[in-house]
Short mmCIF file of C-alpha atoms and ligand atoms in Angstrom, two decimals:
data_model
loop_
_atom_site.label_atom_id
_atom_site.label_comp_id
_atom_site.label_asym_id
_atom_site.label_seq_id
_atom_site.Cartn_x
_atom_site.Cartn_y
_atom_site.Cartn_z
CA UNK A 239 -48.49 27.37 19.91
CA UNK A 240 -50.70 25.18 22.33
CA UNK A 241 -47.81 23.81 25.29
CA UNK A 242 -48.40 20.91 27.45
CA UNK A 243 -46.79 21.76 30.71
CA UNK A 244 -45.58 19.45 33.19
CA UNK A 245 -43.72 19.93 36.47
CA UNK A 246 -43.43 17.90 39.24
CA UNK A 247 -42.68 17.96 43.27
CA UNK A 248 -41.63 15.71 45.78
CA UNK A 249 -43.80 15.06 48.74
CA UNK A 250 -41.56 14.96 51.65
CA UNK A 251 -42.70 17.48 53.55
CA UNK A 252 -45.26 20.54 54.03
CA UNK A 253 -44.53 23.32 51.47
CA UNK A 254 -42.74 26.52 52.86
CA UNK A 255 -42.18 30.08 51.64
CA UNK A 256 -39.44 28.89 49.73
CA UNK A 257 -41.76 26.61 47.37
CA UNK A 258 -43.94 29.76 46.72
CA UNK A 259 -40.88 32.18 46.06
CA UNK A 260 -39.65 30.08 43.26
CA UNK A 261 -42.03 27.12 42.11
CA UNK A 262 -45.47 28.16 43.44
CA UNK A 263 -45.97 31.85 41.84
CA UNK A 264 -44.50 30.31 39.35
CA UNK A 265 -47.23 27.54 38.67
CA UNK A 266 -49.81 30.37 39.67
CA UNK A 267 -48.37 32.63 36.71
CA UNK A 268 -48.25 30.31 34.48
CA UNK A 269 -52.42 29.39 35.40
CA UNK A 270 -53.43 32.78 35.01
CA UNK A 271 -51.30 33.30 31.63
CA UNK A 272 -53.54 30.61 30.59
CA UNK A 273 -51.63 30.00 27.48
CA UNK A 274 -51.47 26.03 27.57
CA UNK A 275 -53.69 23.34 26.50
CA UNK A 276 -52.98 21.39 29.44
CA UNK A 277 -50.92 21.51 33.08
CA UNK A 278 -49.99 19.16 34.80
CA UNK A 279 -48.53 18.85 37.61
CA UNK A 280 -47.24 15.22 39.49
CA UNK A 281 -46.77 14.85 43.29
CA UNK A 282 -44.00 12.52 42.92
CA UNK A 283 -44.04 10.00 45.71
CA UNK A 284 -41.94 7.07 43.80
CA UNK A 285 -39.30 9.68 43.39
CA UNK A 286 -39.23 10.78 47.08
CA UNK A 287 -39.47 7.14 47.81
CA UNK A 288 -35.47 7.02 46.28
CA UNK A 289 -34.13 8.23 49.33
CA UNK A 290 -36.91 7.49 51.76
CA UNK A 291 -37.39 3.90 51.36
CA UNK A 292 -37.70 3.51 55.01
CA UNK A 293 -39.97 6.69 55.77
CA UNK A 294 -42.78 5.87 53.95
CA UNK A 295 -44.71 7.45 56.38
CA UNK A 296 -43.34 10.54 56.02
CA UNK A 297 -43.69 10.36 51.94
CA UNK A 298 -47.49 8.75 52.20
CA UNK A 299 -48.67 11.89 54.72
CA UNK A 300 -47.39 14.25 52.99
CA UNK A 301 -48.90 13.62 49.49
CA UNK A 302 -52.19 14.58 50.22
CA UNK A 303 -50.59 17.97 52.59
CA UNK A 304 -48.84 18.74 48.82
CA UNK A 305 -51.98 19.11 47.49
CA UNK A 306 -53.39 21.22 49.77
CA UNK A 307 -50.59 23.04 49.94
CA UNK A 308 -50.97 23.98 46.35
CA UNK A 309 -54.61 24.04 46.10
CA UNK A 310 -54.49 26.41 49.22
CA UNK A 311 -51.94 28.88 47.64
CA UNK A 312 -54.26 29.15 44.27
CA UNK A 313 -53.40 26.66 42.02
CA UNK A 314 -57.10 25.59 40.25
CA UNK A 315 -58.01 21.83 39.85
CA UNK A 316 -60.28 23.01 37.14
CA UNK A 317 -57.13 24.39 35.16
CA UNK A 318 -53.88 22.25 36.65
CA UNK A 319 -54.82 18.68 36.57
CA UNK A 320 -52.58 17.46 39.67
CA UNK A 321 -51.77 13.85 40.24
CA UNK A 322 -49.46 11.20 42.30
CA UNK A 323 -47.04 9.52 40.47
CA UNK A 324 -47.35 6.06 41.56
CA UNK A 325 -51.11 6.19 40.39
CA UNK A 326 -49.06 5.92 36.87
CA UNK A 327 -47.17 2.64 37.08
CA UNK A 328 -46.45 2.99 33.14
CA UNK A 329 -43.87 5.80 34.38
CA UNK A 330 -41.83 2.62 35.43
CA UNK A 331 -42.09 0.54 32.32
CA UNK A 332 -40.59 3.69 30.55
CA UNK A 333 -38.13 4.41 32.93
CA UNK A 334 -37.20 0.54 31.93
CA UNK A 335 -36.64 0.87 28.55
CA UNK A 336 -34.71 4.02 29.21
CA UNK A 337 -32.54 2.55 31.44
CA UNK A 338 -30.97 0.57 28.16
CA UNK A 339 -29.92 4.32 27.15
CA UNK A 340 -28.14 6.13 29.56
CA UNK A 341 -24.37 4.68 31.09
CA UNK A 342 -23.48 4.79 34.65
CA UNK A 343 -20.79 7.05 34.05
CA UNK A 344 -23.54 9.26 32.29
CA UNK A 345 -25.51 9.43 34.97
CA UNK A 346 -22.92 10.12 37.67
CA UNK A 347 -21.49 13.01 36.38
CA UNK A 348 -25.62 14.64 36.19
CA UNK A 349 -24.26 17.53 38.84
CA UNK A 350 -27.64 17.42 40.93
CA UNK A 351 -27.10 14.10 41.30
CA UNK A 352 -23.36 14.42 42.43
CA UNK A 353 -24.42 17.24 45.06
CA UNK A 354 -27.72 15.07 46.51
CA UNK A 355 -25.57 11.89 46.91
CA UNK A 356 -22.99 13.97 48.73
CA UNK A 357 -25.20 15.85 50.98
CA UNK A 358 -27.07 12.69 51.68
CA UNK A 359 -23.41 11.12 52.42
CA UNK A 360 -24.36 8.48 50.31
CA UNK A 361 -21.09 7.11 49.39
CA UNK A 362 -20.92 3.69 50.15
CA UNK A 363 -24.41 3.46 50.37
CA UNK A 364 -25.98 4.73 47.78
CA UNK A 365 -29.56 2.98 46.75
CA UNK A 366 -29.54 2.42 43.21
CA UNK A 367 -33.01 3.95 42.54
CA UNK A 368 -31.64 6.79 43.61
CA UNK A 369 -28.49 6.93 41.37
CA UNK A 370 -30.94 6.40 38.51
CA UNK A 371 -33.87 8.75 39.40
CA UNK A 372 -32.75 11.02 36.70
CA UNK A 373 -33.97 8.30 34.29
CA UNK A 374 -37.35 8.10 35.99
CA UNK A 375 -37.71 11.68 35.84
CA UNK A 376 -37.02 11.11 31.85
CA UNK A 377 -39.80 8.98 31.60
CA UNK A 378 -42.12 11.52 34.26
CA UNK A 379 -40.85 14.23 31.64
CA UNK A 380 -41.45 12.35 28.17
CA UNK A 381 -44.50 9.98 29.08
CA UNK A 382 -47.03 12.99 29.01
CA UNK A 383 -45.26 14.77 26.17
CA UNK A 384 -45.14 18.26 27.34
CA UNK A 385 -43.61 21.10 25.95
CA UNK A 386 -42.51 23.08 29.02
CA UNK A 387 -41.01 21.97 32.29
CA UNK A 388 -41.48 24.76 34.60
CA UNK A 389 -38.80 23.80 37.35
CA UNK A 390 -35.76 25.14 39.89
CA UNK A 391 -32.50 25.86 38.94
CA UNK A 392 -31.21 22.71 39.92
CA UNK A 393 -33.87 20.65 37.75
CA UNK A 394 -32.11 21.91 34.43
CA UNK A 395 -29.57 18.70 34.49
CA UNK A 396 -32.25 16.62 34.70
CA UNK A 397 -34.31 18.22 32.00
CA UNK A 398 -30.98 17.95 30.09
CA UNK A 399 -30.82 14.70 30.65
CA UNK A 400 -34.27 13.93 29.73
CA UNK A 401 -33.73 15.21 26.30
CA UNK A 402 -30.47 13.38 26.37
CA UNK A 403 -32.45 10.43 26.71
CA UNK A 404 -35.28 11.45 24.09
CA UNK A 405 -32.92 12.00 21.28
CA UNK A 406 -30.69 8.73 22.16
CA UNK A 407 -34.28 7.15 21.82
CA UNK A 408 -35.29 8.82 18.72
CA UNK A 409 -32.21 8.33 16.40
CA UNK A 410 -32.05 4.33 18.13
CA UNK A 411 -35.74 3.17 17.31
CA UNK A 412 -38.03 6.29 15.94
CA UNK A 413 -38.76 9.64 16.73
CA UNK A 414 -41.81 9.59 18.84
CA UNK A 415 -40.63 12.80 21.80
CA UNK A 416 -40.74 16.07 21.62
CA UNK A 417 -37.64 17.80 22.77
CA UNK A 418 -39.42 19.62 26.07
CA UNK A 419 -37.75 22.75 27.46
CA UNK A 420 -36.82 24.20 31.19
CA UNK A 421 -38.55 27.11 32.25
CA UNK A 422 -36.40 28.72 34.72
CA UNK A 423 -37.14 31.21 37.10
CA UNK A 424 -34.23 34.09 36.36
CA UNK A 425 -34.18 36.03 38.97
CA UNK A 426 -31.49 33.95 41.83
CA UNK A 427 -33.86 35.48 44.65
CA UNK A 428 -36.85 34.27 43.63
CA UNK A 429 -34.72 30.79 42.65
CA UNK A 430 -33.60 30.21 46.36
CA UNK A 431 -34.84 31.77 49.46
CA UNK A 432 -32.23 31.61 52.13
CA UNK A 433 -33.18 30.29 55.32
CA UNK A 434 -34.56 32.21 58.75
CA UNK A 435 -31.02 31.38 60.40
CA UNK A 436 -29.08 33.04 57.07
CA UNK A 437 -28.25 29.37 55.41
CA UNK A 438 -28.07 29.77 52.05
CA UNK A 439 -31.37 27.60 51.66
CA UNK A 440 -34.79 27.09 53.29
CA UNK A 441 -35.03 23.88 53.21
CA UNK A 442 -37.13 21.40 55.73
CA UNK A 443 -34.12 19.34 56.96
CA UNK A 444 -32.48 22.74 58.08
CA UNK A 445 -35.54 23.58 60.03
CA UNK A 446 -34.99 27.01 59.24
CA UNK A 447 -38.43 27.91 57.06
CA UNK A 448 -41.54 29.52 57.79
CA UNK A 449 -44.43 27.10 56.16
CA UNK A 450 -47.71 28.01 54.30
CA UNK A 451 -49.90 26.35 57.10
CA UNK A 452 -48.45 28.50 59.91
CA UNK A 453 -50.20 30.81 62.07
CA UNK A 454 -50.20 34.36 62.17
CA UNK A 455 -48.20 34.39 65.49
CA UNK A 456 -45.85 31.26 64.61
CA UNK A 457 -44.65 33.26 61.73
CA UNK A 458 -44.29 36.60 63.57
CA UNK A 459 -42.26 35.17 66.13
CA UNK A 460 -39.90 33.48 63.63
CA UNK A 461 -39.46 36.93 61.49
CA UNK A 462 -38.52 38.54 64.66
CA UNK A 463 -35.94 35.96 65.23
CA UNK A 464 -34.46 36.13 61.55
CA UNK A 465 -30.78 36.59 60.81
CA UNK A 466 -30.35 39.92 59.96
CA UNK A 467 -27.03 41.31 60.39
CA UNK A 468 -25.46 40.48 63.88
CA UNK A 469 -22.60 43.65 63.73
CA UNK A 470 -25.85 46.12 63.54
CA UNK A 471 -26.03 46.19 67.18
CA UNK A 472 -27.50 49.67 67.58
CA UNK A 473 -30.49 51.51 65.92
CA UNK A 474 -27.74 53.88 64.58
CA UNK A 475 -25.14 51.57 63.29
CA UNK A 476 -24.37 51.34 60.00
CA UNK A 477 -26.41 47.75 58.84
CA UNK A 478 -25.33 45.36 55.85
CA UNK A 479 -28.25 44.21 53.52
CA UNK A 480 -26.42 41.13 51.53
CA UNK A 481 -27.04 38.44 53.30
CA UNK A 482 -29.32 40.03 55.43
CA UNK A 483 -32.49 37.44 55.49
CA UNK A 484 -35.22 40.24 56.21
CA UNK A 485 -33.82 42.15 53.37
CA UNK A 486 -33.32 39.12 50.79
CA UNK A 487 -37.53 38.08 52.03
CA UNK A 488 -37.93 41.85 51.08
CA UNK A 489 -36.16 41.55 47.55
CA UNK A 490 -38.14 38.74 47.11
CA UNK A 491 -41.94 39.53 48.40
CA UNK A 492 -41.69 43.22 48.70
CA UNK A 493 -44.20 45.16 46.26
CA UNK A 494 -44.27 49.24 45.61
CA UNK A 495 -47.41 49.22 47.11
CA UNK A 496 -46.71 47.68 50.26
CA UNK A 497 -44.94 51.02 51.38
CA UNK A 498 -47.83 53.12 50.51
CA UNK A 499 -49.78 50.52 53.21
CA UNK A 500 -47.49 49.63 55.60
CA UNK A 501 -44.82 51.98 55.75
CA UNK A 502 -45.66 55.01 53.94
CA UNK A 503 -42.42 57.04 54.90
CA UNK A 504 -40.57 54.82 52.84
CA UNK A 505 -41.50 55.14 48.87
CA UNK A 506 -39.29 52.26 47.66
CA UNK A 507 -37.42 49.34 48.66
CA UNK A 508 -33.91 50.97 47.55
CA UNK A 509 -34.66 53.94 49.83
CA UNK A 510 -35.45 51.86 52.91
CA UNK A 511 -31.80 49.97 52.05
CA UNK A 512 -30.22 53.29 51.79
CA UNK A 513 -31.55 53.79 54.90
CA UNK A 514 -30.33 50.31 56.70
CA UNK A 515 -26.71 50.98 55.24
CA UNK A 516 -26.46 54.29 56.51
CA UNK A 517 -27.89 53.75 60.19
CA UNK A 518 -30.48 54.56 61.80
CA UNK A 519 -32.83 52.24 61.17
CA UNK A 520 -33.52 49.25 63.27
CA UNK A 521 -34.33 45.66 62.68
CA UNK A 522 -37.64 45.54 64.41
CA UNK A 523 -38.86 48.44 61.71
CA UNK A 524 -37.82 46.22 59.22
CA UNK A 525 -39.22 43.03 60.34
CA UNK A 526 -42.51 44.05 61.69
CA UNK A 527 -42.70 45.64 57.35
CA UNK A 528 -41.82 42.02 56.37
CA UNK A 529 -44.53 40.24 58.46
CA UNK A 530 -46.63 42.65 57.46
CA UNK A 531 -45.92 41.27 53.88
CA UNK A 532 -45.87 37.63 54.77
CA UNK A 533 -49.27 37.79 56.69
CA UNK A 534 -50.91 39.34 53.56
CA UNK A 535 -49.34 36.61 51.31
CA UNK A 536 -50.69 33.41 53.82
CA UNK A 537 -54.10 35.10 55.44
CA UNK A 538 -55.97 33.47 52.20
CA UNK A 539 -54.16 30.63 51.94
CA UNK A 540 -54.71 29.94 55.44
CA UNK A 541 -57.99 30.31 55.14
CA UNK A 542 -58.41 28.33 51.99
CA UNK A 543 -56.61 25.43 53.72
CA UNK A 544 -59.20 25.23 57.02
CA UNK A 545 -61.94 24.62 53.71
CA UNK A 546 -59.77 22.11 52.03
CA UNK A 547 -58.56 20.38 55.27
CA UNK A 548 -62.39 19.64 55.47
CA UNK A 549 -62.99 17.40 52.59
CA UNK A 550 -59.89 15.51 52.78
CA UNK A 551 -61.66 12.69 50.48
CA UNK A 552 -62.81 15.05 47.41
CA UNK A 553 -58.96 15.45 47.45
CA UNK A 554 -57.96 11.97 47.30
CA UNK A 555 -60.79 11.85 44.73
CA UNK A 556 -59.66 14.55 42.33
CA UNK A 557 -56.55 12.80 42.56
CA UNK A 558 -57.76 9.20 41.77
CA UNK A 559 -59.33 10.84 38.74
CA UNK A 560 -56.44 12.42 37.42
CA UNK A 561 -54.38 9.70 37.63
CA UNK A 562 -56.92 7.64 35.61
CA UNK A 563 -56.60 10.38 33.53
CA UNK A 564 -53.36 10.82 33.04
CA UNK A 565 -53.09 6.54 32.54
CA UNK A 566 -55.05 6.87 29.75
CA UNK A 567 -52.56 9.52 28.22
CA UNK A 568 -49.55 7.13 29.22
CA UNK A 569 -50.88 3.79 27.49
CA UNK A 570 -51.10 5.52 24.24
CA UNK A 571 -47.31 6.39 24.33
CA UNK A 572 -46.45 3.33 25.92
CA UNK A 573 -47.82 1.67 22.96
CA UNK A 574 -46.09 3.88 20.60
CA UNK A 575 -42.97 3.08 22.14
CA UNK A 576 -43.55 -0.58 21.90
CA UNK A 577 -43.91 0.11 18.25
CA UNK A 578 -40.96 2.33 17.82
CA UNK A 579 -38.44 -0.50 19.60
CA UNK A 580 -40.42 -3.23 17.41
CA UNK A 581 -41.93 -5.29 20.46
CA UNK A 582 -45.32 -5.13 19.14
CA UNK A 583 -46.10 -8.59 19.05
CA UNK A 584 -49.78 -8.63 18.39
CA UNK A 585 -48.40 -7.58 14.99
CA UNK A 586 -46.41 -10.89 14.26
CA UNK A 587 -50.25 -12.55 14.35
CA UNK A 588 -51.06 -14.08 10.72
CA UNK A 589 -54.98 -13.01 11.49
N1 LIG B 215 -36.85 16.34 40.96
C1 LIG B 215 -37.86 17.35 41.20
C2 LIG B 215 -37.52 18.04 42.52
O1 LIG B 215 -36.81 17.49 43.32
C3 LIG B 215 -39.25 16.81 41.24
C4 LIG B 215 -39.69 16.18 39.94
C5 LIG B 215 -40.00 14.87 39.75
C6 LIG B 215 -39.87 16.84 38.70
N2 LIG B 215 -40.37 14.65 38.47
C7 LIG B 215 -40.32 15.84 37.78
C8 LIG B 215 -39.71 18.15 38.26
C9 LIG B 215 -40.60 16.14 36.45
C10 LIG B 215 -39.99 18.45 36.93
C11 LIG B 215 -40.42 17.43 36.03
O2 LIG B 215 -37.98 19.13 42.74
#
């Protein structure tokens, strides 16, 4: 069957190795599976605007440094049609309707919520729009109609809650959605890279990630200050590997044929572990493999950035486009949910 896939990503920040581990190769698998009829994919500046209502600045920069991002790491405007979410107010005017839907208590047991609100310490201030952004991200998830949501782990509550909302709609007025489904990555390491300091997460407000637009020696220098494992003092101690950052990098960017290049006296990732447990072999061996690794995965999308960082505007323009695009696509189903609740006026005319 032809899918419509959708996914979407807040702009608060440059992307980072942890956006390629789980969403980015993701997207880029999904392009060259080619096995859609469209892709989109939505920079979603109202949604980072929940909790960032007073850095705009920081949400407005980074939209267009999202795109490059992506464009830079291989995702093809000529197969992903990518777009900013405000460019769509009609995301809004669904997210109204859908608001009629849901109950508070509803949405404050959604556990992604829960967790944001409490890492945000948002207790006795929490901004409404933020409480309720699972609802907007219904309406970012049913206005297009897609089939698939490729997304993180911690997206499948709202994608739950999207076709929560869809099917509340559908027995209420008419059935108009699709019921869309997650697309999860499986594999926990490629879901979550930990951070360079060993924190469970990379994540930009831990400052602890290495970022697509680095240079070659910004990102050596932060490999060779990872967290490995601080009782493998000596060469020839004995050297844990779980929660060893180098090693869970390794588990998740490591290829067979990266030994045969870079470290031929190794055949496999197993045997170099075996290795590291035993003692005997030392962290700078093992880091100097990784950014070996690394630089191979960023030298083209470095380079591809320094083109794109170039025409700044045919990227603003691509993304005007879409968006006109993509409004087109939203009136229609705004209309048909007019029709579904019964607010179609125009039809109480007498000609
Ligand atoms: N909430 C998602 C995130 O934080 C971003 C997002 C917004 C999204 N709208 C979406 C993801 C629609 C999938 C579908 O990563």
């Amino acid at each position: 069957m032809a899918e419509t896939i959708l996914t979407g990503i807040r702009p608060t920040g440059n992307l980072h190795l942890g956006h390629y581990s789980s969403a980015i190769r993701l997207l880029l698998d999904i392009q060259e599976k080619g096995d859609y009829d469209n892709f989109y994919v939505m920079i979603a500046d109202t949604q980072a605007l929940t909790d960032n209502a007073k850095n705009v600045d920081k949400v407005k920069n980074s939209v267009v440094q999202v795109a490059i991002d992506l464009l830079s790491a291989g995702l093809d405007p000529k197969k992903a049609t990518i777009f900013i979410q405000s460019e769509v107010p009609e995301l809004f005017e669904m997210t109204g309707y859908f608001m009629n839907l849901v109950t508070l208590s509803r949405l404050k047991r959604n556990p992604t919520i829960k967790e944001e609100i409490k890492q945000r310490g948002y207790e006795t201030s929490l901004p409404v729009g933020f409480l309720t952004y699972p609802i907007s991200q219904a309406a970012d998830i049913l206005l297009f109609s897609p089939t698939i949501i490729p997304a993180g782990d911690d997206q499948a509550p709202m994608i739950e809650q999207a076709r929560e909302i869809a099917h509340s709609f559908n027995t209420q007025y008419a059935p108009i959605f699709k019921m869309p489904k997650g697309m999860i990555p499986e594999s926990k390491v490629v879901a979550r890279l930990p951070g360079l300091d060993g924190k469970l997460k990379m994540s930009k407000s831990l400052g602890n990630c290495i970022y697509l637009y680095e240079d070659e020696a910004a990102v050596k220098q932060k490999i060779m200050n990872a967290y490995t494992d601080p009782s493998h003092i000596k060469v020839s101690d004995p050297g844990k590997v779980e929660g060893n950052t180098v090693f869970a990098y390794l588990d998740a960017f490591c290829k067979p044929e990266h030994f045969e290049k870079y470290l031929p006296e190794y055949k496999s990732l197993d045997e170099l572990k075996a290795h590291y447990r035993r003692g005997g072999l030392g962290d700078v061996k093992v880091k100097l493999f990784l950014n070996n690794i690394i630089n191979e995965i960023l030298t083209p999308i470095r380079a591809k950035r320094k083109e794109l960082e170039n025409n700044i505007d045919d990227i603003y323009k691509m993304l005007f486009e879409n968006g006109k695009k993509m409004r087109k696509i939203a009136d229609k189903k705004i209309a048909e949910m007019h029709d579904a609740i019964g607010i179609n006026y125009q039809k109480f005319l007498n000609k």
